[in-house]
Amino acid sequence: MRSASTFFALIPSLLLWIFAIILSSQATASPPNALLRSVPFSTNHPHDANDRSWISQARDRFIETIWRIPQDRGLGNARSTGSPSTGPPSTLATRYGGDLVLRFRVTSTEEAHALAEAINVLFLDVWEFNKEWVDIRLSKDVVPSLLGLLPASLQHAHTPLMHDLAHAIFESYPALTFIDDTQPSYKLSRPFTHDLRPSADERNIFFREYRPLSVIVPWMRLLRSLFPTHVRMISVGTSYEGRKISALRVGVHPHSAIKPSGPRKTIIVSGGTHAREWVATSSVNYIAYSFITAYGKSKSITKLLEEFDWIFIPTLNPDGYAYTWETDRLWRKNRQQTALRFCKGVDLDRSYGFEWDNESSNSNPCSESFSGESPFEGVEARQFANWVRNETENNNVKVVGFLDFHSYSQQVLYPYSYSCTSAPPTLENLEELAIGLAKSIRVTNGEVYGVTSACEGSVTGSANGKGCGTRTERVEYDQTWPRIESGGGSALDWFYHELKVSYAYQIKLRDTGSYGFLLPSSNIVPTGKEAFSAVEYFGQFLMGNKGIEISMPAMSGAKKNSRDIARASEAENLFLGSSTAGSDTQFKDIRDGAANAELRRRRKR
């Protein structure tokens, strides 16, 4: 009875509304504005707005009113209220329209201390920093307050990197995320991008755009189904909100009939610890696909899959990654509840147990670098660490390498992160491989990646512009220059020190600040190729080739068969077009004069 009375009560309003539509349509000789809706990934042709009668529109509006369909769902609603041709929808403009990203140039300890203190006082979102600059996202209304806390020398030592943050965020989403069904379908055949140049690989369907978790996980299952001989899909834990932390285990055991002589050597490649770093997630996916489809085709990759098991984890923070697609594109932490109800999330890369640090800048749950109230409070970090421990203690696994991909700033970082006063015992080996990784990236696309210890990456400023070399210089550097954020509790240090992984690195991918976390999708493939080259070099180095593939018998005894090759071709045709690994990838002499000169210079310190 109650629903019936509600229905009859709405009839007068409905009739008046329909009548108004009729008058409007007669006056304009065109149908009313079409509803903007999200278009699914489907082969069906979308209906043009002109095909929708006013009766259909009245029906839709009536249903929305009766069932009280919400009109505001964060970015989920933004996907149904924007248009590639008109720019960001109102929801994006409301959330980010008043924000900008400023880069401050820091030249003295006084400036560095003042900036670090202001960041802590105002709880600003630090995007990235190095020895020379600090990138900060803040509201335009907060700029006067920030400048009021800074010395005169910093009043004009800043430049805006992004004037229109909402538009940059809008462009980072796939083309079909924001769509207006008044646009003819043929206009949407190409992905919308700020860059009119075609992608480096037009047939690379999956990697043309960033993909949400709901697409990535089925894609991983497809790879497992197509390549069962050397791919397994596993879970390395469960997130705070109950999502599986999915991973691909890639490797072959060519002599399975022979009892293994020791633990299976394993290399872990992870990304997405910080939710907003989408290019890290896409790069891990790219590397995994390249390794999987190159097996049986490339001698060097086949050898690497025989020698090691590879664990590819696209995102260690599935809750946060999903949240960046649904609500806040710039979310960094995980999504677990903290002591403050309105400040959720723990920085997973500050949550590991080794040298965990809960200093003042990290103790506030509203901080982007909140490390939790105790070591391993971050659920995903604890789950991942427990999984790794179980593998090494109970499953005959020895982790020999760890590569943790992040963005941005284009750096290869080695331990330690927590302090510059403590040098790792294998410093020379770490530096040697780090230089090789940077060189392998440079010979791929010409991009320059810096090489330094992760502790220097946590401190802004440098007295001489050259960082720190000797132990005395490192101690002075660490004690003199402030930390923008703590380096304690990092996955990098935990793997190196606690798990005794001899070669552990954090690689910060493109770019150096032009787009930051909002790297356009046209960079997915080039960045993926750089990351793939670095990972291949990493594996060759650990095999003893120092990154240079040596000649070996064809396929090294690999049991390839026509069915595997057919599956590889099928997968390429399905979602990538062609293998990204290519034929035998052989680097030029990575340890040429320049690399050796740099290594000798470092060893003389």
Short mmCIF file of N, CA and C in Angstrom, two decimals, residues 367-503:
data_model
loop_
_atom_site.label_atom_id
_atom_site.label_comp_id
_atom_site.label_asym_id
_atom_site.label_seq_id
_atom_site.Cartn_x
_atom_site.Cartn_y
_atom_site.Cartn_z
N SER A 367 48.82 11.63 7.57
CA SER A 367 50.00 11.78 6.74
C SER A 367 50.01 10.76 5.61
N GLU A 368 50.49 11.18 4.44
CA GLU A 368 50.60 10.27 3.30
C GLU A 368 51.64 9.19 3.56
N SER A 369 52.52 9.40 4.54
CA SER A 369 53.58 8.43 4.85
C SER A 369 53.34 7.75 6.19
N PHE A 370 52.09 7.71 6.64
CA PHE A 370 51.77 7.10 7.93
C PHE A 370 52.22 5.64 7.94
N SER A 371 53.08 5.31 8.91
CA SER A 371 53.69 3.98 8.95
C SER A 371 52.95 3.01 9.86
N GLY A 372 51.82 3.44 10.43
CA GLY A 372 51.09 2.60 11.36
C GLY A 372 51.57 2.82 12.78
N GLU A 373 50.92 2.14 13.71
CA GLU A 373 51.26 2.28 15.11
C GLU A 373 52.23 1.20 15.59
N SER A 374 52.53 0.26 14.72
CA SER A 374 53.49 -0.80 15.06
C SER A 374 54.00 -1.41 13.76
N PRO A 375 55.17 -2.09 13.81
CA PRO A 375 55.69 -2.72 12.59
C PRO A 375 54.70 -3.71 11.99
N PHE A 376 54.64 -3.73 10.69
CA PHE A 376 53.77 -4.63 9.93
C PHE A 376 52.29 -4.41 10.22
N GLU A 377 51.92 -3.20 10.63
CA GLU A 377 50.50 -2.93 10.81
C GLU A 377 49.78 -2.90 9.46
N GLY A 378 50.49 -2.50 8.42
CA GLY A 378 49.90 -2.53 7.08
C GLY A 378 49.56 -3.96 6.70
N VAL A 379 48.30 -4.24 6.49
CA VAL A 379 47.85 -5.63 6.29
C VAL A 379 48.54 -6.28 5.11
N GLU A 380 48.59 -5.59 3.98
CA GLU A 380 49.17 -6.20 2.78
C GLU A 380 50.67 -6.44 2.93
N ALA A 381 51.38 -5.53 3.60
CA ALA A 381 52.81 -5.74 3.84
C ALA A 381 53.03 -6.96 4.73
N ARG A 382 52.22 -7.11 5.77
CA ARG A 382 52.34 -8.26 6.67
C ARG A 382 52.03 -9.56 5.94
N GLN A 383 50.98 -9.56 5.13
CA GLN A 383 50.60 -10.76 4.40
C GLN A 383 51.69 -11.16 3.41
N PHE A 384 52.23 -10.19 2.71
CA PHE A 384 53.29 -10.47 1.73
C PHE A 384 54.54 -11.01 2.42
N ALA A 385 54.93 -10.38 3.52
CA ALA A 385 56.12 -10.83 4.25
C ALA A 385 55.92 -12.25 4.78
N ASN A 386 54.73 -12.55 5.29
CA ASN A 386 54.45 -13.90 5.79
C ASN A 386 54.51 -14.92 4.66
N TRP A 387 54.00 -14.55 3.49
CA TRP A 387 54.05 -15.46 2.35
C TRP A 387 55.49 -15.76 1.95
N VAL A 388 56.31 -14.71 1.88
CA VAL A 388 57.72 -14.91 1.51
C VAL A 388 58.43 -15.77 2.54
N ARG A 389 58.19 -15.52 3.82
CA ARG A 389 58.80 -16.33 4.87
C ARG A 389 58.41 -17.80 4.73
N ASN A 390 57.15 -18.04 4.47
CA ASN A 390 56.67 -19.41 4.33
C ASN A 390 57.31 -20.10 3.12
N GLU A 391 57.46 -19.36 2.03
CA GLU A 391 58.09 -19.93 0.84
C GLU A 391 59.53 -20.35 1.12
N THR A 392 60.26 -19.50 1.79
CA THR A 392 61.68 -19.78 2.03
C THR A 392 61.89 -20.83 3.11
N GLU A 393 61.00 -20.91 4.08
CA GLU A 393 61.18 -21.84 5.19
C GLU A 393 60.54 -23.20 4.95
N ASN A 394 59.49 -23.24 4.16
CA ASN A 394 58.73 -24.49 4.02
C ASN A 394 58.60 -25.02 2.59
N ASN A 395 58.88 -24.21 1.59
CA ASN A 395 58.64 -24.63 0.21
C ASN A 395 59.89 -24.69 -0.66
N ASN A 396 61.05 -24.81 -0.01
CA ASN A 396 62.30 -25.02 -0.75
C ASN A 396 62.56 -23.90 -1.76
N VAL A 397 62.37 -22.66 -1.32
CA VAL A 397 62.58 -21.48 -2.18
C VAL A 397 63.67 -20.62 -1.59
N LYS A 398 64.51 -20.09 -2.46
CA LYS A 398 65.52 -19.12 -2.06
C LYS A 398 65.35 -17.87 -2.91
N VAL A 399 64.95 -16.78 -2.28
CA VAL A 399 64.78 -15.51 -3.01
C VAL A 399 66.16 -14.89 -3.22
N VAL A 400 66.54 -14.75 -4.49
CA VAL A 400 67.87 -14.24 -4.81
C VAL A 400 67.83 -12.82 -5.37
N GLY A 401 66.63 -12.33 -5.70
CA GLY A 401 66.53 -10.98 -6.24
C GLY A 401 65.17 -10.37 -5.96
N PHE A 402 65.16 -9.06 -5.75
CA PHE A 402 63.91 -8.34 -5.48
C PHE A 402 63.95 -7.02 -6.21
N LEU A 403 62.95 -6.79 -7.08
CA LEU A 403 62.83 -5.54 -7.82
C LEU A 403 61.45 -4.94 -7.52
N ASP A 404 61.46 -3.76 -6.95
CA ASP A 404 60.21 -3.10 -6.54
C ASP A 404 60.04 -1.85 -7.39
N PHE A 405 59.03 -1.86 -8.28
CA PHE A 405 58.83 -0.75 -9.21
C PHE A 405 57.90 0.29 -8.61
N HIS A 406 58.31 1.56 -8.78
CA HIS A 406 57.54 2.71 -8.33
C HIS A 406 57.57 3.78 -9.43
N SER A 407 56.95 4.90 -9.16
CA SER A 407 57.14 6.09 -9.97
C SER A 407 57.01 7.29 -9.02
N TYR A 408 57.60 8.39 -9.37
CA TYR A 408 58.33 8.70 -10.59
C TYR A 408 59.67 9.27 -10.18
N SER A 409 60.50 9.71 -11.08
CA SER A 409 61.80 10.40 -10.91
C SER A 409 62.95 9.71 -11.65
N GLN A 410 62.72 8.51 -12.21
CA GLN A 410 63.73 7.82 -13.03
C GLN A 410 65.03 7.60 -12.25
N GLN A 411 64.95 6.73 -11.26
CA GLN A 411 66.10 6.40 -10.43
C GLN A 411 66.17 4.91 -10.16
N VAL A 412 67.38 4.41 -10.01
CA VAL A 412 67.63 3.05 -9.53
C VAL A 412 68.22 3.18 -8.13
N LEU A 413 67.49 2.70 -7.12
CA LEU A 413 67.88 2.88 -5.73
C LEU A 413 68.24 1.54 -5.10
N TYR A 414 69.31 1.53 -4.32
CA TYR A 414 69.75 0.32 -3.63
C TYR A 414 69.78 0.59 -2.13
N PRO A 415 69.85 -0.45 -1.27
CA PRO A 415 69.84 -0.26 0.18
C PRO A 415 71.06 0.56 0.64
N TYR A 416 70.94 1.19 1.80
CA TYR A 416 69.79 1.20 2.69
C TYR A 416 68.92 2.42 2.44
N SER A 417 67.65 2.28 2.86
CA SER A 417 66.74 3.41 2.78
C SER A 417 66.62 4.14 4.12
N TYR A 418 66.75 3.41 5.21
CA TYR A 418 66.46 4.00 6.52
C TYR A 418 67.50 5.00 6.98
N SER A 419 68.77 4.86 6.52
CA SER A 419 69.83 5.74 6.99
C SER A 419 71.01 5.72 6.03
N CYS A 420 71.66 6.88 5.91
CA CYS A 420 72.87 6.97 5.10
C CYS A 420 74.12 6.67 5.92
N THR A 421 73.98 6.56 7.22
CA THR A 421 75.15 6.32 8.07
C THR A 421 75.58 4.86 8.05
N SER A 422 74.70 3.97 7.66
CA SER A 422 75.03 2.54 7.61
C SER A 422 75.16 2.11 6.15
N ALA A 423 76.33 1.66 5.78
CA ALA A 423 76.54 1.20 4.41
C ALA A 423 76.27 -0.30 4.33
N PRO A 424 75.58 -0.75 3.30
CA PRO A 424 75.35 -2.20 3.16
C PRO A 424 76.66 -2.94 2.95
N PRO A 425 76.80 -4.14 3.47
CA PRO A 425 78.07 -4.87 3.36
C PRO A 425 78.46 -5.22 1.93
N THR A 426 77.51 -5.27 1.03
CA THR A 426 77.82 -5.61 -0.37
C THR A 426 77.64 -4.39 -1.25
N LEU A 427 78.06 -3.23 -0.77
CA LEU A 427 77.82 -1.97 -1.47
C LEU A 427 78.36 -1.98 -2.90
N GLU A 428 79.58 -2.46 -3.09
CA GLU A 428 80.18 -2.43 -4.43
C GLU A 428 79.39 -3.29 -5.42
N ASN A 429 78.95 -4.45 -4.97
CA ASN A 429 78.14 -5.30 -5.85
C ASN A 429 76.81 -4.64 -6.19
N LEU A 430 76.19 -4.02 -5.19
CA LEU A 430 74.92 -3.33 -5.43
C LEU A 430 75.09 -2.19 -6.42
N GLU A 431 76.16 -1.44 -6.26
CA GLU A 431 76.41 -0.32 -7.18
C GLU A 431 76.70 -0.81 -8.59
N GLU A 432 77.47 -1.88 -8.68
CA GLU A 432 77.82 -2.40 -10.01
C GLU A 432 76.57 -2.80 -10.79
N LEU A 433 75.68 -3.55 -10.15
CA LEU A 433 74.47 -3.99 -10.84
C LEU A 433 73.53 -2.81 -11.09
N ALA A 434 73.45 -1.87 -10.15
CA ALA A 434 72.57 -0.71 -10.33
C ALA A 434 72.99 0.11 -11.55
N ILE A 435 74.30 0.29 -11.73
CA ILE A 435 74.79 1.02 -12.89
C ILE A 435 74.42 0.28 -14.17
N GLY A 436 74.54 -1.04 -14.14
CA GLY A 436 74.17 -1.85 -15.31
C GLY A 436 72.69 -1.74 -15.63
N LEU A 437 71.83 -1.73 -14.59
CA LEU A 437 70.40 -1.59 -14.81
C LEU A 437 70.08 -0.25 -15.48
N ALA A 438 70.71 0.81 -14.98
CA ALA A 438 70.48 2.14 -15.58
C ALA A 438 70.97 2.18 -17.02
N LYS A 439 72.09 1.54 -17.28
CA LYS A 439 72.62 1.52 -18.65
C LYS A 439 71.71 0.72 -19.58
N SER A 440 71.18 -0.40 -19.10
CA SER A 440 70.29 -1.21 -19.94
C SER A 440 69.04 -0.43 -20.32
N ILE A 441 68.57 0.41 -19.42
CA ILE A 441 67.42 1.26 -19.72
C ILE A 441 67.79 2.31 -20.75
N ARG A 442 68.96 2.89 -20.59
CA ARG A 442 69.37 3.96 -21.51
C ARG A 442 69.54 3.46 -22.93
N VAL A 443 70.08 2.24 -23.10
CA VAL A 443 70.28 1.74 -24.46
C VAL A 443 68.97 1.27 -25.08
N THR A 444 67.90 1.20 -24.29
CA THR A 444 66.60 0.80 -24.82
C THR A 444 65.88 1.97 -25.47
N ASN A 445 65.71 3.05 -24.72
CA ASN A 445 64.95 4.19 -25.24
C ASN A 445 65.66 5.53 -25.09
N GLY A 446 66.88 5.50 -24.57
CA GLY A 446 67.61 6.74 -24.41
C GLY A 446 67.29 7.50 -23.13
N GLU A 447 66.43 6.93 -22.28
CA GLU A 447 66.08 7.60 -21.03
C GLU A 447 67.19 7.43 -20.00
N VAL A 448 67.48 8.49 -19.28
CA VAL A 448 68.55 8.48 -18.28
C VAL A 448 67.95 8.26 -16.90
N TYR A 449 68.43 7.23 -16.22
CA TYR A 449 68.02 6.93 -14.85
C TYR A 449 69.22 7.15 -13.92
N GLY A 450 69.01 7.86 -12.84
CA GLY A 450 70.07 8.07 -11.88
C GLY A 450 70.28 6.84 -11.01
N VAL A 451 71.45 6.74 -10.42
CA VAL A 451 71.79 5.62 -9.53
C VAL A 451 72.26 6.20 -8.20
N THR A 452 71.63 5.78 -7.13
CA THR A 452 72.02 6.27 -5.81
C THR A 452 71.45 5.33 -4.75
N SER A 453 71.89 5.52 -3.51
CA SER A 453 71.32 4.74 -2.42
C SER A 453 69.94 5.29 -2.08
N ALA A 454 69.07 4.44 -1.59
CA ALA A 454 67.72 4.86 -1.27
C ALA A 454 67.69 5.87 -0.14
N CYS A 455 68.70 5.86 0.73
CA CYS A 455 68.71 6.84 1.83
C CYS A 455 68.88 8.24 1.28
N GLU A 456 69.70 8.40 0.24
CA GLU A 456 69.85 9.72 -0.38
C GLU A 456 68.56 10.14 -1.06
N GLY A 457 67.76 9.15 -1.49
CA GLY A 457 66.49 9.47 -2.09
C GLY A 457 65.45 9.92 -1.09
N SER A 458 65.73 9.76 0.21
CA SER A 458 64.80 10.19 1.26
C SER A 458 65.16 11.54 1.83
N VAL A 459 66.29 12.09 1.35
CA VAL A 459 66.78 13.37 1.87
C VAL A 459 66.86 14.35 0.73
N THR A 460 66.39 15.57 0.94
CA THR A 460 66.47 16.58 -0.10
C THR A 460 67.66 17.49 0.16
N GLY A 461 68.29 17.92 -0.92
CA GLY A 461 69.41 18.83 -0.81
C GLY A 461 70.74 18.12 -0.78
N SER A 462 71.79 18.83 -1.16
CA SER A 462 73.14 18.28 -1.14
C SER A 462 74.12 19.43 -1.06
N ALA A 463 75.06 19.31 -0.16
CA ALA A 463 75.99 20.40 0.07
C ALA A 463 76.83 20.72 -1.14
N ASN A 464 77.19 19.71 -1.90
CA ASN A 464 78.04 19.95 -3.06
C ASN A 464 77.39 19.55 -4.36
N GLY A 465 76.13 19.11 -4.29
CA GLY A 465 75.43 18.71 -5.49
C GLY A 465 75.82 17.35 -6.01
N LYS A 466 76.70 16.64 -5.28
CA LYS A 466 77.17 15.34 -5.75
C LYS A 466 76.79 14.21 -4.80
N GLY A 467 75.97 14.51 -3.82
CA GLY A 467 75.56 13.45 -2.91
C GLY A 467 76.66 13.16 -1.90
N CYS A 468 76.72 11.95 -1.40
CA CYS A 468 77.67 11.59 -0.36
C CYS A 468 78.43 10.35 -0.79
N GLY A 469 79.71 10.29 -0.47
CA GLY A 469 80.53 9.18 -0.90
C GLY A 469 81.10 8.38 0.25
N THR A 470 82.08 8.93 0.99
CA THR A 470 82.69 8.21 2.09
C THR A 470 81.71 8.11 3.25
N ARG A 471 82.07 7.23 4.21
CA ARG A 471 81.18 7.05 5.36
C ARG A 471 81.04 8.35 6.14
N THR A 472 82.16 9.11 6.30
CA THR A 472 82.09 10.39 7.01
C THR A 472 81.15 11.35 6.31
N GLU A 473 81.22 11.39 4.98
CA GLU A 473 80.33 12.27 4.22
C GLU A 473 78.88 11.83 4.35
N ARG A 474 78.64 10.51 4.39
CA ARG A 474 77.28 10.01 4.53
C ARG A 474 76.69 10.39 5.88
N VAL A 475 77.52 10.26 6.95
CA VAL A 475 77.05 10.61 8.29
C VAL A 475 76.70 12.09 8.34
N GLU A 476 77.59 12.93 7.81
CA GLU A 476 77.34 14.37 7.81
C GLU A 476 76.10 14.71 7.00
N TYR A 477 75.97 14.06 5.88
CA TYR A 477 74.82 14.28 4.99
C TYR A 477 73.51 13.92 5.69
N ASP A 478 73.50 12.77 6.35
CA ASP A 478 72.28 12.30 6.99
C ASP A 478 71.90 13.16 8.18
N GLN A 479 72.89 13.70 8.87
CA GLN A 479 72.62 14.49 10.06
C GLN A 479 72.34 15.96 9.74
N THR A 480 72.80 16.42 8.60
CA THR A 480 72.67 17.83 8.26
C THR A 480 71.41 18.14 7.48
N TRP A 481 71.11 17.29 6.49
CA TRP A 481 69.97 17.55 5.62
C TRP A 481 68.73 16.82 6.13
N PRO A 482 67.60 17.48 6.12
CA PRO A 482 66.37 16.88 6.68
C PRO A 482 65.78 15.84 5.76
N ARG A 483 65.01 14.94 6.35
CA ARG A 483 64.28 13.95 5.57
C ARG A 483 62.88 14.48 5.27
N ILE A 484 62.53 14.48 3.99
CA ILE A 484 61.18 14.86 3.63
C ILE A 484 60.20 13.81 4.13
N GLU A 485 60.58 12.55 4.05
CA GLU A 485 59.81 11.48 4.66
C GLU A 485 60.78 10.41 5.14
N SER A 486 60.38 9.68 6.15
CA SER A 486 61.24 8.64 6.71
C SER A 486 61.49 7.54 5.70
N GLY A 487 62.68 6.95 5.75
CA GLY A 487 63.00 5.83 4.87
C GLY A 487 62.93 4.50 5.59
N GLY A 488 62.55 4.52 6.87
CA GLY A 488 62.49 3.28 7.64
C GLY A 488 61.29 2.44 7.28
N GLY A 489 61.40 1.14 7.55
CA GLY A 489 60.29 0.22 7.31
C GLY A 489 60.02 -0.08 5.86
N SER A 490 61.01 0.06 5.00
CA SER A 490 60.80 -0.15 3.56
C SER A 490 60.93 -1.63 3.20
N ALA A 491 60.24 -2.01 2.13
CA ALA A 491 60.37 -3.37 1.62
C ALA A 491 61.79 -3.63 1.13
N LEU A 492 62.41 -2.62 0.55
CA LEU A 492 63.77 -2.74 0.04
C LEU A 492 64.73 -3.19 1.13
N ASP A 493 64.74 -2.49 2.26
CA ASP A 493 65.65 -2.83 3.35
C ASP A 493 65.29 -4.17 3.98
N TRP A 494 64.00 -4.47 4.10
CA TRP A 494 63.58 -5.72 4.73
C TRP A 494 64.06 -6.92 3.91
N PHE A 495 63.89 -6.87 2.62
CA PHE A 495 64.34 -7.98 1.78
C PHE A 495 65.86 -8.13 1.84
N TYR A 496 66.56 -7.01 1.80
CA TYR A 496 68.03 -7.08 1.78
C TYR A 496 68.58 -7.54 3.13
N HIS A 497 68.11 -6.97 4.22
CA HIS A 497 68.71 -7.24 5.52
C HIS A 497 68.10 -8.45 6.23
N GLU A 498 66.77 -8.52 6.26
CA GLU A 498 66.10 -9.58 7.00
C GLU A 498 66.05 -10.90 6.22
N LEU A 499 65.76 -10.80 4.93
CA LEU A 499 65.63 -12.01 4.12
C LEU A 499 66.95 -12.40 3.44
N LYS A 500 67.98 -11.56 3.59
CA LYS A 500 69.31 -11.82 3.04
C LYS A 500 69.29 -11.95 1.52
N VAL A 501 68.48 -11.12 0.86
CA VAL A 501 68.46 -11.08 -0.60
C VAL A 501 69.60 -10.17 -1.05
N SER A 502 70.58 -10.75 -1.71
CA SER A 502 71.81 -10.01 -2.02
C SER A 502 71.58 -8.84 -2.97
N TYR A 503 70.61 -8.98 -3.85
CA TYR A 503 70.38 -7.93 -4.85
C TYR A 503 68.91 -7.48 -4.76
#
